[in-house]
Amino acid sequence: MLSSAAGSITNAYPNDYPYGISKMALNMFSQQLHVYVKERGIQVLSVHPGWMHTDMGGAEAPTNPTQSAEGMMDLIEKRTTPEGHFMFVDYTGKDMKI
């Protein structure tokens, strides 16, 4: 699932309320689905792609979209394995605060 840091309750910030709330709901759903299917060996992740240099992220964003996509592919193909309890991670597999 493609999430965002905006879906973190711990790091909540004002504005973009519908976006943040929808990402928070996605993170909750991802965690629930992960618990439901983990016994079958299925991995479910909610991934923050990083603050990227895009139309949405702006010119000052530090992350290159190619770098983010490569990191997400590493997660999908299980070359990178998240080790946290919650399945909300950034594109490198590092835990994100819920």
PDB file of C-alpha atoms in Angstrom:
ATOM      1  CA  MET A   1       0.000   0.000   0.000  1.00  0.00           C
ATOM      2  CA  LEU A   2       1.298   3.460  -0.832  1.00  0.00           C
ATOM      3  CA  SER A   3       1.014   5.564   2.304  1.00  0.00           C
ATOM      4  CA  SER A   4       2.558   8.786   3.582  1.00  0.00           C
ATOM      5  CA  ALA A   5       4.125  10.275   6.685  1.00  0.00           C
ATOM      6  CA  ALA A   6       0.877  12.265   6.782  1.00  0.00           C
ATOM      7  CA  GLY A   7      -0.782   9.059   8.038  1.00  0.00           C
ATOM      8  CA  SER A   8       1.133   9.141  11.326  1.00  0.00           C
ATOM      9  CA  ILE A   9      -0.805  10.154  14.440  1.00  0.00           C
ATOM     10  CA  THR A  10       2.474  10.770  16.282  1.00  0.00           C
ATOM     11  CA  ASN A  11       3.684  13.239  13.656  1.00  0.00           C
ATOM     12  CA  ALA A  12       0.310  14.753  12.770  1.00  0.00           C
ATOM     13  CA  TYR A  13       0.356  18.230  11.271  1.00  0.00           C
ATOM     14  CA  PRO A  14      -2.429  20.628  10.245  1.00  0.00           C
ATOM     15  CA  ASN A  15      -3.950  21.095   6.796  1.00  0.00           C
ATOM     16  CA  ASP A  16      -4.590  18.388   4.221  1.00  0.00           C
ATOM     17  CA  TYR A  17      -7.030  16.750   6.643  1.00  0.00           C
ATOM     18  CA  PRO A  18      -8.737  14.391   4.170  1.00  0.00           C
ATOM     19  CA  TYR A  19      -5.346  13.233   2.839  1.00  0.00           C
ATOM     20  CA  GLY A  20      -3.885  12.557   6.309  1.00  0.00           C
ATOM     21  CA  ILE A  21      -7.019  10.825   7.554  1.00  0.00           C
ATOM     22  CA  SER A  22      -7.194   8.602   4.461  1.00  0.00           C
ATOM     23  CA  LYS A  23      -3.523   7.602   4.886  1.00  0.00           C
ATOM     24  CA  MET A  24      -4.082   6.904   8.592  1.00  0.00           C
ATOM     25  CA  ALA A  25      -6.993   4.620   7.655  1.00  0.00           C
ATOM     26  CA  LEU A  26      -4.819   2.907   5.032  1.00  0.00           C
ATOM     27  CA  ASN A  27      -2.122   2.266   7.668  1.00  0.00           C
ATOM     28  CA  MET A  28      -4.713   0.733  10.008  1.00  0.00           C
ATOM     29  CA  PHE A  29      -6.125  -1.452   7.235  1.00  0.00           C
ATOM     30  CA  SER A  30      -2.611  -2.563   6.245  1.00  0.00           C
ATOM     31  CA  GLN A  31      -1.867  -3.621   9.818  1.00  0.00           C
ATOM     32  CA  GLN A  32      -5.168  -5.484  10.129  1.00  0.00           C
ATOM     33  CA  LEU A  33      -4.612  -7.257   6.800  1.00  0.00           C
ATOM     34  CA  HIS A  34      -1.028  -8.118   7.804  1.00  0.00           C
ATOM     35  CA  VAL A  35      -2.275  -9.819  10.995  1.00  0.00           C
ATOM     36  CA  TYR A  36      -4.949 -11.681   9.024  1.00  0.00           C
ATOM     37  CA  VAL A  37      -2.618 -13.135   6.346  1.00  0.00           C
ATOM     38  CA  LYS A  38       0.781 -13.433   8.083  1.00  0.00           C
ATOM     39  CA  GLU A  39       0.254 -17.138   8.889  1.00  0.00           C
ATOM     40  CA  ARG A  40       0.086 -17.726   5.117  1.00  0.00           C
ATOM     41  CA  GLY A  41       3.479 -16.088   4.595  1.00  0.00           C
ATOM     42  CA  ILE A  42       1.986 -13.004   2.948  1.00  0.00           C
ATOM     43  CA  GLN A  43       3.634  -9.676   3.701  1.00  0.00           C
ATOM     44  CA  VAL A  44       1.484  -6.544   3.801  1.00  0.00           C
ATOM     45  CA  LEU A  45       3.225  -3.183   4.005  1.00  0.00           C
ATOM     46  CA  SER A  46       2.083   0.402   4.124  1.00  0.00           C
ATOM     47  CA  VAL A  47       4.979   2.313   2.575  1.00  0.00           C
ATOM     48  CA  HIS A  48       5.865   5.996   2.821  1.00  0.00           C
ATOM     49  CA  PRO A  49       7.690   6.755  -0.449  1.00  0.00           C
ATOM     50  CA  GLY A  50       9.619   9.692   1.012  1.00  0.00           C
ATOM     51  CA  TRP A  51       9.432  13.405   0.398  1.00  0.00           C
ATOM     52  CA  MET A  52      10.177  13.386  -3.308  1.00  0.00           C
ATOM     53  CA  HIS A  53      11.112  15.946  -5.900  1.00  0.00           C
ATOM     54  CA  THR A  54       7.758  15.846  -7.759  1.00  0.00           C
ATOM     55  CA  ASP A  55       4.925  18.277  -8.488  1.00  0.00           C
ATOM     56  CA  MET A  56       3.420  17.388  -5.098  1.00  0.00           C
ATOM     57  CA  GLY A  57       6.722  17.316  -3.166  1.00  0.00           C
ATOM     58  CA  GLY A  58       8.194  20.434  -4.678  1.00  0.00           C
ATOM     59  CA  ALA A  59      11.670  21.439  -5.798  1.00  0.00           C
ATOM     60  CA  GLU A  60      13.178  21.343  -2.282  1.00  0.00           C
ATOM     61  CA  ALA A  61      12.294  17.698  -1.646  1.00  0.00           C
ATOM     62  CA  PRO A  62      15.449  15.638  -1.031  1.00  0.00           C
ATOM     63  CA  THR A  63      14.392  12.269  -2.447  1.00  0.00           C
ATOM     64  CA  ASN A  64      14.737  11.300  -6.073  1.00  0.00           C
ATOM     65  CA  PRO A  65      11.654   9.388  -7.330  1.00  0.00           C
ATOM     66  CA  THR A  66      13.915   6.727  -8.882  1.00  0.00           C
ATOM     67  CA  GLN A  67      15.605   6.142  -5.519  1.00  0.00           C
ATOM     68  CA  SER A  68      12.199   5.743  -3.850  1.00  0.00           C
ATOM     69  CA  ALA A  69      10.930   3.355  -6.533  1.00  0.00           C
ATOM     70  CA  GLU A  70      14.061   1.207  -6.270  1.00  0.00           C
ATOM     71  CA  GLY A  71      13.643   1.022  -2.488  1.00  0.00           C
ATOM     72  CA  MET A  72      10.005   0.006  -2.817  1.00  0.00           C
ATOM     73  CA  MET A  73      10.965  -2.691  -5.332  1.00  0.00           C
ATOM     74  CA  ASP A  74      13.488  -4.024  -2.805  1.00  0.00           C
ATOM     75  CA  LEU A  75      10.632  -4.306  -0.294  1.00  0.00           C
ATOM     76  CA  ILE A  76       8.276  -5.931  -2.793  1.00  0.00           C
ATOM     77  CA  GLU A  77      10.888  -8.458  -3.887  1.00  0.00           C
ATOM     78  CA  LYS A  78      11.938  -9.014  -0.241  1.00  0.00           C
ATOM     79  CA  ARG A  79      15.553  -7.936  -0.730  1.00  0.00           C
ATOM     80  CA  THR A  80      14.864  -5.592   2.192  1.00  0.00           C
ATOM     81  CA  THR A  81      12.930  -6.955   5.164  1.00  0.00           C
ATOM     82  CA  PRO A  82      11.272  -4.625   7.682  1.00  0.00           C
ATOM     83  CA  GLU A  83      11.808  -5.770  11.255  1.00  0.00           C
ATOM     84  CA  GLY A  84       9.323  -3.625  13.159  1.00  0.00           C
ATOM     85  CA  HIS A  85       6.060  -4.635  14.766  1.00  0.00           C
ATOM     86  CA  PHE A  86       3.894  -2.390  12.606  1.00  0.00           C
ATOM     87  CA  MET A  87       4.012  -2.656   8.853  1.00  0.00           C
ATOM     88  CA  PHE A  88       4.225   1.114   8.295  1.00  0.00           C
ATOM     89  CA  VAL A  89       7.682   1.738   6.831  1.00  0.00           C
ATOM     90  CA  ASP A  90       9.516   4.128   4.562  1.00  0.00           C
ATOM     91  CA  TYR A  91      10.851   3.098   1.155  1.00  0.00           C
ATOM     92  CA  THR A  92      14.059   1.774   2.757  1.00  0.00           C
ATOM     93  CA  GLY A  93      12.149  -0.511   5.144  1.00  0.00           C
ATOM     94  CA  LYS A  94      12.751   1.714   8.188  1.00  0.00           C
ATOM     95  CA  ASP A  95       9.864   1.840  10.688  1.00  0.00           C
ATOM     96  CA  MET A  96       7.613   4.862  10.579  1.00  0.00           C
ATOM     97  CA  LYS A  97       5.899   6.124  13.736  1.00  0.00           C
ATOM     98  CA  ILE A  98       2.210   5.301  13.871  1.00  0.00           C
TER      99      ILE A  98
END
